[in-house]
Structures are given as C-alpha cells and as structure tokens.
Coordinates of N, CA and C in Angstrom, one line a residue:
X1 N 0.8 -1.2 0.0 CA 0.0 0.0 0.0 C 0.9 1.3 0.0
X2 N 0.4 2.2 -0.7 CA 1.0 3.2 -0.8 C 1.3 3.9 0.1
X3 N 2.2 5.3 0.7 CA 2.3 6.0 1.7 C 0.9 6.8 1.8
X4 N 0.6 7.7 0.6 CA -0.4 7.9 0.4 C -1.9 7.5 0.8
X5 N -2.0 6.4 0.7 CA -3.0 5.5 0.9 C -3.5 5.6 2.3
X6 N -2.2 4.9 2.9 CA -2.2 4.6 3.8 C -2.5 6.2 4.9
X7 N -2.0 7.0 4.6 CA -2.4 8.5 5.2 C -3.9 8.9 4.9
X8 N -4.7 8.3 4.1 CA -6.1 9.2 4.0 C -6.5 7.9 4.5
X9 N -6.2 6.9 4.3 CA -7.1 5.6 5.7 C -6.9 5.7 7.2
X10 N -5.6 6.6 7.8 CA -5.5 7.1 8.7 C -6.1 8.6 9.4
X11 N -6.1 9.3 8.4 CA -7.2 10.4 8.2 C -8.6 10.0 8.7
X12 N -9.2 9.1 7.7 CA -10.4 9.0 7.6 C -10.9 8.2 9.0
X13 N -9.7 6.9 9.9 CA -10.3 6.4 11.1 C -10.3 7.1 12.2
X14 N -9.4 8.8 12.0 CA -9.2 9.5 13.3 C -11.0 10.4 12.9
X15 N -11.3 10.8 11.7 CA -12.4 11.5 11.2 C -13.7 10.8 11.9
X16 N -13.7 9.1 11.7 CA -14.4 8.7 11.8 C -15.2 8.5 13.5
X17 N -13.7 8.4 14.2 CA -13.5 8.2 15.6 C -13.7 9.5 16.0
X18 N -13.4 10.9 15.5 CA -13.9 12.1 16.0 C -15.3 12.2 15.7
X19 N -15.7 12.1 14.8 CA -17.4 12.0 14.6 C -17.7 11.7 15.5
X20 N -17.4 10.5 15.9 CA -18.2 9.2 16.8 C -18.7 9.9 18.3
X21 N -17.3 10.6 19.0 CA -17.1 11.3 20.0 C -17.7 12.5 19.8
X22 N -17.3 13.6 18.9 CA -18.1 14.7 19.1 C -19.3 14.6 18.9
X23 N -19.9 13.7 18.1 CA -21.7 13.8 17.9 C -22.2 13.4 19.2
X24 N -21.5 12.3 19.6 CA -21.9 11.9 21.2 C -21.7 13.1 22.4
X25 N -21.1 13.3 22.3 CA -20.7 14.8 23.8 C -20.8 16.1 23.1
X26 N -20.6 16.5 21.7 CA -20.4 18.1 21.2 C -18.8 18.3 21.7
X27 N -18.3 19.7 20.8 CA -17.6 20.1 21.3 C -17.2 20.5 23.0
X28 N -18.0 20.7 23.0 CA -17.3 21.3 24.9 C -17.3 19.3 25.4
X29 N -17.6 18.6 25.4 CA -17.6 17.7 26.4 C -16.5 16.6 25.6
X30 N -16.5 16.9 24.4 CA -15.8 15.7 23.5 C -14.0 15.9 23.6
X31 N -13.3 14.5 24.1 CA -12.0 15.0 24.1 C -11.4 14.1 23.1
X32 N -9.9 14.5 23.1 CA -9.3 13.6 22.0 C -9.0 12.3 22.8
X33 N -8.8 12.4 24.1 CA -8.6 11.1 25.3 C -9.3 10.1 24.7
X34 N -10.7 10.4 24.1 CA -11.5 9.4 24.6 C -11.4 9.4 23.2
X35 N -10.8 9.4 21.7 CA -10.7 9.5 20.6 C -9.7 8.5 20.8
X36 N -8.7 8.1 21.3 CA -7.4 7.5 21.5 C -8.0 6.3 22.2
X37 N -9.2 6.3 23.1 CA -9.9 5.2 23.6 C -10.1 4.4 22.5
X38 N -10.3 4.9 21.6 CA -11.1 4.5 19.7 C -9.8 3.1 19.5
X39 N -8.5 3.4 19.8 CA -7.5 2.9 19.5 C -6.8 3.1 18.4
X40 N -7.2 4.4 18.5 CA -6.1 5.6 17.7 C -4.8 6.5 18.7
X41 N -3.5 6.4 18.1 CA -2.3 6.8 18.8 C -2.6 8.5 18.6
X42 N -2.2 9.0 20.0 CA -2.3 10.3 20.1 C -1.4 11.2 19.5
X43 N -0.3 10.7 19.0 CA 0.9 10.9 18.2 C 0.5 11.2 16.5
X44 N -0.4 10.1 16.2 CA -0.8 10.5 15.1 C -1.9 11.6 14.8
X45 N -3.1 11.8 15.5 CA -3.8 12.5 15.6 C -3.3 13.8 15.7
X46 N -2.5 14.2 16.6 CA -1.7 15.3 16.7 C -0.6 15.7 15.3
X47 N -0.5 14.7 14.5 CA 0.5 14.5 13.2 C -0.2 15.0 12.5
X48 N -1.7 14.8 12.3 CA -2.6 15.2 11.1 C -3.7 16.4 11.1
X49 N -3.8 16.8 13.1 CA -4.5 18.0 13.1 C -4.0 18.6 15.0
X50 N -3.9 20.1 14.2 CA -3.1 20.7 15.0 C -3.5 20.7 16.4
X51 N -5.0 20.7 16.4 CA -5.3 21.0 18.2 C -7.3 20.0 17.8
X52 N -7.8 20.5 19.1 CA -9.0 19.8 19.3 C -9.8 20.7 18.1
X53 N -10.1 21.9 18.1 CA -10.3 22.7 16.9 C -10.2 22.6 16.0
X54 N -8.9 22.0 15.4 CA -9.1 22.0 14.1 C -9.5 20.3 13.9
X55 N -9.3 19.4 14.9 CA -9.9 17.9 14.3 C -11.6 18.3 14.5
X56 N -12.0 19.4 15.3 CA -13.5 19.3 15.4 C -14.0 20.1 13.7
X57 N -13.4 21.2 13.5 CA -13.2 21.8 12.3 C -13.5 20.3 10.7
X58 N -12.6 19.3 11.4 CA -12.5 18.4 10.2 C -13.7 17.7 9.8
X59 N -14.2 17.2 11.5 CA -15.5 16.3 11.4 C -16.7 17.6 11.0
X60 N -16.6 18.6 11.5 CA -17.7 19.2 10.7 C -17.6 19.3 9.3
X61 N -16.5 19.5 8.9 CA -16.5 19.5 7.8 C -17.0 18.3 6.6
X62 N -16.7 17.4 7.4 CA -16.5 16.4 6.7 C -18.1 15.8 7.0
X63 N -19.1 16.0 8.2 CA -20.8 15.9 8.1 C -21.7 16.5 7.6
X64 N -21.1 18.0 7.3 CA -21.4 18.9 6.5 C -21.6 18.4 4.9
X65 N -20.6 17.7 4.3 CA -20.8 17.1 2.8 C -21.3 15.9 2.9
X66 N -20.7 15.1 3.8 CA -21.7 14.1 3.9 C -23.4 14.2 3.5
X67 N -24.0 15.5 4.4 CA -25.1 15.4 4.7 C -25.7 16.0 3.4
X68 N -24.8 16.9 2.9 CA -25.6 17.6 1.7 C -25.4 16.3 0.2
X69 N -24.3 15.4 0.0 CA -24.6 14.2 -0.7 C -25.2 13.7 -0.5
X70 N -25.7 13.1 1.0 CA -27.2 11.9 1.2 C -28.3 12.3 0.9
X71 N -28.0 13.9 0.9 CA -29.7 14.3 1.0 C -30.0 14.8 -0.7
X72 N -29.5 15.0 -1.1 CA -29.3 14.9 -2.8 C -29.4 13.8 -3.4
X73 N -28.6 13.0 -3.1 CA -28.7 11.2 -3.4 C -30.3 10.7 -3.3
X74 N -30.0 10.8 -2.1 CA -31.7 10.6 -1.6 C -32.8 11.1 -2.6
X75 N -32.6 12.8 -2.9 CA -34.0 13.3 -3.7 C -33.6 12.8 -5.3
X76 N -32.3 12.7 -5.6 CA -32.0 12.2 -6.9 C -33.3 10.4 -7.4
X77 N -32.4 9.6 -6.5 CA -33.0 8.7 -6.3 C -34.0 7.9 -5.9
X78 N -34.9 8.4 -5.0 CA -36.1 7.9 -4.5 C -37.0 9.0 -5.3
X79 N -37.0 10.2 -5.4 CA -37.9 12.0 -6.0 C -38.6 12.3 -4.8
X80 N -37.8 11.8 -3.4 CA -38.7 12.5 -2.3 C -38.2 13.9 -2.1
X81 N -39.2 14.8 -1.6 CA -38.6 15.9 -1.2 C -37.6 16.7 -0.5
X82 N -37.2 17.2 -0.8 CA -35.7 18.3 0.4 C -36.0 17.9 2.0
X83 N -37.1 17.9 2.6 CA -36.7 17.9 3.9 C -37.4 16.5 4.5
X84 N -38.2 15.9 3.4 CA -38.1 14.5 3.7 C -36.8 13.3 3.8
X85 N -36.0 14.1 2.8 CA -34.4 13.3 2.7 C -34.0 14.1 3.4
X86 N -33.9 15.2 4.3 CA -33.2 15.7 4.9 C -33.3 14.8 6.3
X87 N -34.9 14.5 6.8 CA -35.5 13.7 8.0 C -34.8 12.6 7.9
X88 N -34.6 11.4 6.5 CA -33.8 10.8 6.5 C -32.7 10.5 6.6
X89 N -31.9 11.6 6.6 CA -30.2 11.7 6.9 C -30.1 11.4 8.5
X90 N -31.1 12.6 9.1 CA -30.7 12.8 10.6 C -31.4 11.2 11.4
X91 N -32.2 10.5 10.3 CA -32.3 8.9 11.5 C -31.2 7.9 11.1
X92 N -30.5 7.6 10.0 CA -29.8 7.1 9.5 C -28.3 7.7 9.7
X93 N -27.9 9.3 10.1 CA -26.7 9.5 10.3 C -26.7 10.3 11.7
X94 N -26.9 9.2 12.8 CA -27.0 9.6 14.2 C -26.0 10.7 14.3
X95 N -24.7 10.3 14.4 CA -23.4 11.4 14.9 C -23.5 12.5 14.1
X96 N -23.6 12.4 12.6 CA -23.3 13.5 11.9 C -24.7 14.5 12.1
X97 N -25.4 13.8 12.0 CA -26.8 14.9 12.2 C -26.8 15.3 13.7
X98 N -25.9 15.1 14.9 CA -25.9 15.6 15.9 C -24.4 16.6 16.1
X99 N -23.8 16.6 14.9 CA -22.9 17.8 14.9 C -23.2 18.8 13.8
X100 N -24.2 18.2 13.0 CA -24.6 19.2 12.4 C -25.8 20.1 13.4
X101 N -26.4 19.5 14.4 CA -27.6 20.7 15.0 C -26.5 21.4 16.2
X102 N -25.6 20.9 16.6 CA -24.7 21.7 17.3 C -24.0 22.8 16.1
X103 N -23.2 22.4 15.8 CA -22.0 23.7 14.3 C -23.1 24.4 13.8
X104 N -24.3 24.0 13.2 CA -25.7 24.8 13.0 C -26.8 25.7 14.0
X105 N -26.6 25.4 14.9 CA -27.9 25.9 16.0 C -27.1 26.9 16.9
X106 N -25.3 25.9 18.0 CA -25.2 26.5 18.7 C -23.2 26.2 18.8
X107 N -23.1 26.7 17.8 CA -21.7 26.4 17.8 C -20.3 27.2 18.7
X108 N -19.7 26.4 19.0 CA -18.5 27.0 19.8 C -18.2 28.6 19.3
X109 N -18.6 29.7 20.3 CA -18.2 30.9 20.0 C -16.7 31.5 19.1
X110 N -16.3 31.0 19.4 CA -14.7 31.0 18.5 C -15.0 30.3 17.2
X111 N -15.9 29.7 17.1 CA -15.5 28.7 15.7 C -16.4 29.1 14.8
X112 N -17.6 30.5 14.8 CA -18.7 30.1 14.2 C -18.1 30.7 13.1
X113 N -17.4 31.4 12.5 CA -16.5 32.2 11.6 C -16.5 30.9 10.4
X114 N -15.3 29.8 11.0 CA -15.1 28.9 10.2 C -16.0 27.8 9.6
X115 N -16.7 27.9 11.1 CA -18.3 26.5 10.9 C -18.8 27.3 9.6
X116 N -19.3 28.8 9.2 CA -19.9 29.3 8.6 C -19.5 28.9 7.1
X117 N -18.3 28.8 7.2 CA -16.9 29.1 5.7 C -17.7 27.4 5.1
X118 N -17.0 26.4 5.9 CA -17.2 25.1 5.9 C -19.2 24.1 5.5
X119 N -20.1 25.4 5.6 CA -21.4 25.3 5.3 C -21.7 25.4 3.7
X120 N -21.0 25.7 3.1 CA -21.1 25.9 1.9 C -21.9 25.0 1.2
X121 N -21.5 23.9 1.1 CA -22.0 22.3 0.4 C -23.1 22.4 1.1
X122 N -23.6 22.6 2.3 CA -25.3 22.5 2.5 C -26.0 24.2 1.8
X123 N -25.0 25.3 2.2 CA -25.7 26.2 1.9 C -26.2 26.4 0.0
X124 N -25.3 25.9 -0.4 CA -25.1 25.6 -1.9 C -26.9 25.2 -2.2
X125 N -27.0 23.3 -1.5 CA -28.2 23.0 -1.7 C -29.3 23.4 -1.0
X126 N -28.9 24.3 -0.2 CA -30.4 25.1 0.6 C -30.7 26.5 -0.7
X127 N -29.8 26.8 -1.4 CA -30.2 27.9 -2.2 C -30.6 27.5 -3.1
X128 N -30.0 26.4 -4.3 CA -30.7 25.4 -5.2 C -31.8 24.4 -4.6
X129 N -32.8 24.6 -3.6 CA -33.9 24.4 -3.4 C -34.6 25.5 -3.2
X130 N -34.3 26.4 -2.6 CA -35.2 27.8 -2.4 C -35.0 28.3 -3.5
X131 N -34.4 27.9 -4.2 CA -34.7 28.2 -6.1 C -35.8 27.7 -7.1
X132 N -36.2 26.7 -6.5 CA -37.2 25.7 -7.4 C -38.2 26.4 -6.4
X133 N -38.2 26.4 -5.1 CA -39.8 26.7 -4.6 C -39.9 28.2 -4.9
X134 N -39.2 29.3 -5.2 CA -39.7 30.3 -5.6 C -40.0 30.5 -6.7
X135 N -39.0 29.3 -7.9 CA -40.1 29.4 -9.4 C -41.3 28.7 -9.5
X136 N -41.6 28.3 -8.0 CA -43.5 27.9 -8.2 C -44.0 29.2 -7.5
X137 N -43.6 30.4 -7.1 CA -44.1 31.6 -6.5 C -44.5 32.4 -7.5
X138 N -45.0 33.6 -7.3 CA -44.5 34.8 -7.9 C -44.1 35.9 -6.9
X139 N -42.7 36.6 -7.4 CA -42.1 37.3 -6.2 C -43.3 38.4 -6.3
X140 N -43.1 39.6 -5.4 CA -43.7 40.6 -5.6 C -42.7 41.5 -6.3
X141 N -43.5 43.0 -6.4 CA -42.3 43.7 -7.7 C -41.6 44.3 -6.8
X142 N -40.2 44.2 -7.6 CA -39.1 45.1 -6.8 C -37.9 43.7 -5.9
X143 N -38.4 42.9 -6.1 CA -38.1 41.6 -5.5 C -37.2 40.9 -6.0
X144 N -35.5 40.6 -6.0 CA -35.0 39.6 -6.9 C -35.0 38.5 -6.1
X145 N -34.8 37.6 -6.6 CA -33.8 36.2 -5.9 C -33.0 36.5 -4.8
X146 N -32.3 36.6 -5.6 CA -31.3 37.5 -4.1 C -31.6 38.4 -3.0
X147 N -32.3 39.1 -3.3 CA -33.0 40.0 -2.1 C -33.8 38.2 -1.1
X148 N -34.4 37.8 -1.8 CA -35.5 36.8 -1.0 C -34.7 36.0 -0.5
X149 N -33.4 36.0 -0.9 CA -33.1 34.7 0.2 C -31.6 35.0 1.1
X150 N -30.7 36.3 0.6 CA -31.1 37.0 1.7 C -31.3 36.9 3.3
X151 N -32.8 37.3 2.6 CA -33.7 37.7 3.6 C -34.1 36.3 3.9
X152 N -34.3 35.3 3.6 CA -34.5 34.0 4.3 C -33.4 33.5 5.2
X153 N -32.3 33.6 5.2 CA -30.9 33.7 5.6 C -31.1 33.8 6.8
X154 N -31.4 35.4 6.7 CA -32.0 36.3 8.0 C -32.7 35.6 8.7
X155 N -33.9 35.5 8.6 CA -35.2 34.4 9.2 C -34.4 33.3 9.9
X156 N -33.8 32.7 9.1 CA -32.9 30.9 9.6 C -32.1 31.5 10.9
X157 N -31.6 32.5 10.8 CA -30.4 33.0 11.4 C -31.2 33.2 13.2
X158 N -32.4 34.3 12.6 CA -33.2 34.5 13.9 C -33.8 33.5 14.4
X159 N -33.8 32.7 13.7 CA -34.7 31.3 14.2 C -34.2 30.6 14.9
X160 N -32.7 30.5 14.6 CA -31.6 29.7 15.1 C -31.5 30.2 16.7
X161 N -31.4 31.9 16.7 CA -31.0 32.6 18.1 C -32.3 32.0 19.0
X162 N -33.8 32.7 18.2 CA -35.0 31.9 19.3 C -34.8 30.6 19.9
X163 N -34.3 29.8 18.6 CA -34.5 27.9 19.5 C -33.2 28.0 20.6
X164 N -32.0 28.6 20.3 CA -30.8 28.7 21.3 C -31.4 29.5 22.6
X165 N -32.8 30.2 22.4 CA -32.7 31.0 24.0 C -33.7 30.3 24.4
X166 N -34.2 29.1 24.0 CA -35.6 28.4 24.7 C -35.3 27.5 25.8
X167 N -35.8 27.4 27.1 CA -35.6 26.3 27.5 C -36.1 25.1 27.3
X168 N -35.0 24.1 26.7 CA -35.3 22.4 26.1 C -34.3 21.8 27.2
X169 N -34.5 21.3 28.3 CA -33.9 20.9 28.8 C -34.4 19.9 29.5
X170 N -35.7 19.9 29.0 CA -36.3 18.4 29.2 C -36.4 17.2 28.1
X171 N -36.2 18.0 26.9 CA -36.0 17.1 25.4 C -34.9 16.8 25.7
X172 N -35.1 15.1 24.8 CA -34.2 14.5 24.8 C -33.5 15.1 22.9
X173 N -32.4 14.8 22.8 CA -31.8 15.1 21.2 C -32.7 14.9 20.2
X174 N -33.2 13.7 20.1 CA -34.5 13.2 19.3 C -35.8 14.1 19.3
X175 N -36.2 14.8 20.4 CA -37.0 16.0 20.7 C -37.0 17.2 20.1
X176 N -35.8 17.6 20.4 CA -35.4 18.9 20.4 C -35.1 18.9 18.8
X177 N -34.5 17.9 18.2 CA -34.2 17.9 16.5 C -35.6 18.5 16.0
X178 N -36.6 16.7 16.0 CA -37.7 17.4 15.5 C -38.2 18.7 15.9
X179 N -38.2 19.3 17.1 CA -38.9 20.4 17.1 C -38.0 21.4 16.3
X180 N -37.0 21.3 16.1 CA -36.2 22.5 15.2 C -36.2 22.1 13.4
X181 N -37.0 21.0 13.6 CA -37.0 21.1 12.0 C -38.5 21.1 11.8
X182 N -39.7 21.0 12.6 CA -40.6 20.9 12.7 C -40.9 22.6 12.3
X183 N -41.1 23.2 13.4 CA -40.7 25.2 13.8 C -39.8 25.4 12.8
X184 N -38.8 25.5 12.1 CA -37.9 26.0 11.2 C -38.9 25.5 9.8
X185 N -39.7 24.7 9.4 CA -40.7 24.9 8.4 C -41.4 25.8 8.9
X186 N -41.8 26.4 9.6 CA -43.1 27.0 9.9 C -42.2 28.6 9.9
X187 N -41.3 28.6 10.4 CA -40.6 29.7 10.0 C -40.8 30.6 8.8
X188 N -40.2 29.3 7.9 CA -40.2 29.8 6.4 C -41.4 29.8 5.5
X189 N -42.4 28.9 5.8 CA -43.5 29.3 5.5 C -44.4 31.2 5.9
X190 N -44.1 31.1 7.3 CA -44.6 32.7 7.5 C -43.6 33.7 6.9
X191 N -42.2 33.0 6.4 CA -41.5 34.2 5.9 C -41.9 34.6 4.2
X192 N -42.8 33.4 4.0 CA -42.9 33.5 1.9 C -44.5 33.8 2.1
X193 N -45.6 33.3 3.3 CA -46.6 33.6 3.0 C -47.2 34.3 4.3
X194 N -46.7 35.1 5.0 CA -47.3 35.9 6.0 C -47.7 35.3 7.4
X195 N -48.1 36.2 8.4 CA -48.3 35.5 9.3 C -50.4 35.9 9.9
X196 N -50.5 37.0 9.3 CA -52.2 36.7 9.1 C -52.5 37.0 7.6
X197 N -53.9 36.8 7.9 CA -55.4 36.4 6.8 C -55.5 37.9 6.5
X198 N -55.2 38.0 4.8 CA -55.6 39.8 4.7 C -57.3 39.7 4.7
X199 N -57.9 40.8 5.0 CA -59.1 41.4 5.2 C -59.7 41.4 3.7
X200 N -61.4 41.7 4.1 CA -61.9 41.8 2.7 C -61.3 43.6 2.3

C-alpha cells in the first residue's frame, strides 16, 4: 500500500472516531482522550491535526458534505422531497446529524466564523432548493432572488438565536431535532406567505 494511501485511511479512522465522540458529547464535552480510547495513537492525531479545533473543524467538515450528498442522493434517487431526505439523513446518520444541529444551531463561540466558511456544500443546496420553490411563486415587484433569500438567511439565522434562547432541557436530542426542523418549516413558511389572513 501506498504511503499515500495509507495517510487518507488514517485520516479517515481519526475522522471517523472524532465524529463518533463529538456527535456523542459536542464540542465542549468531547476530548481527543476518549478518541485514543477509539485505539487511535495520540501521536498520530496530533501528526494530522493541530489542536482539538481544528480535528473538530474536520468532522464538521467532513458531516457537513456528507449530509448535503445523502440528501441529494436521496432526492435524486427515490424523487422524495428536500426535507423528507433531509428527516432521513438525521435517522440514519445519528453522529453527523448531531454535529450538524450543534455547528448549526449552537456552535463553539470561536468557531462560528469557520463553521460558517465550511457550510457551503449545505448552503449551496439550501439555495438550489429555495430556487425551485420560488419558481412555483410569484415574487412581488421590486423583489429579486437574491433580495429573497437574503432575507431567508435572515429568518434561519433569527430562528436559530430563538430555539438557542428556549428552554429544552427536558427534550431528549430526538426531541429537540424534530422540534427544530418541525418550527424551522413553519418559520419559512410565514417568511414566503405571512403570518395573518388579509381582510376583505
């Protein structure tokens, strides 16, 4: 086997062993100790990423594309909808969909800079879906694309801060997901079609 080789199969078991741990505990509780529990040498870990940061940096990175391939895969392949394949990533990809509602919802204050840079591959397919549902709209005048989403951006963004100031501290992870993907439709629904009944 190549040297090569052999370096992205050791990559990939420290990636896969950091997922494992940080989807289980999040950043604040997840250490590299218990990544070396995995029966990964701490020598190497430290060989391929500089600090806890940047290996947590990697696994987001690396459930971030994950999640935006399965869930494309998924609508490619079955013709279910964006957040029906989305519901099926988060039961099928326990760890990753638990570092994605942490780096997404409530991410390490130092990190949200890079978490943001690293969102791309989902933000990519959240805009090439809020593409197709606004060519079944009609905007109003004065309104591009870009203004609308934007401004949906915005909405996600505030939506994000509300569910971070609620108290959920009786939901269990399985709880608290669905309610933020449950509420985060209902979000964007009042952001495209209002939130009362106009008058005669």
């Amino acid at each position: 086997m190549k040297q090569a080789e052999k370096t992205r199969l050791t990559i990939d078991r420290i990636l896969q062993a950091g997922i494992a741990e940080f989807g289980q505990n999040g950043y604040r509780g997840g250490r590299i100790n218990a990544i070396c529990d995995a029966g990964i040498n701490k020598g190497l870990i430290y060989h391929h990423f500089k600090n806890k940061d940047d290996l947590y940096l990697a696994c987001v990175e690396k459930s971030f594309a994950d999640m935006a391939e399965a869930i494309e895969t998924d609508m490619d392949k079955t013709g279910v909808p964006y957040y029906t394949a989305r519901q099926h990533f988060f039961k099928t990809h326990d760890a990753e969909g638990r570092i994605f509602f942490e780096a997404a919802v409530n991410p390490p204050e130092h990190l949200r800079g890079p978490i943001a840079a690293l969102k791309k591959p989902l933000d990519d397919l959240n805009r090439r879906e809020f593409k197709k549902l606004l060519a079944r709209q009609r905007l109003r005048p004065g309104i591009s694309e870009d203004m609308a989403y934007t401004f949906s951006e915005a909405v996600v963004n505030g939506y994000h801060m509300a569910f971070r100031q609620r108290d959920c501290r009786d939901e269990n992870f399985e709880e608290k997901l669905d309610r933020h993907e449950r509420e985060g439709r209902q979000w964007i629904e009042m952001m495209l079609f209002g939130i009362v009944e106009k008058g005669d």
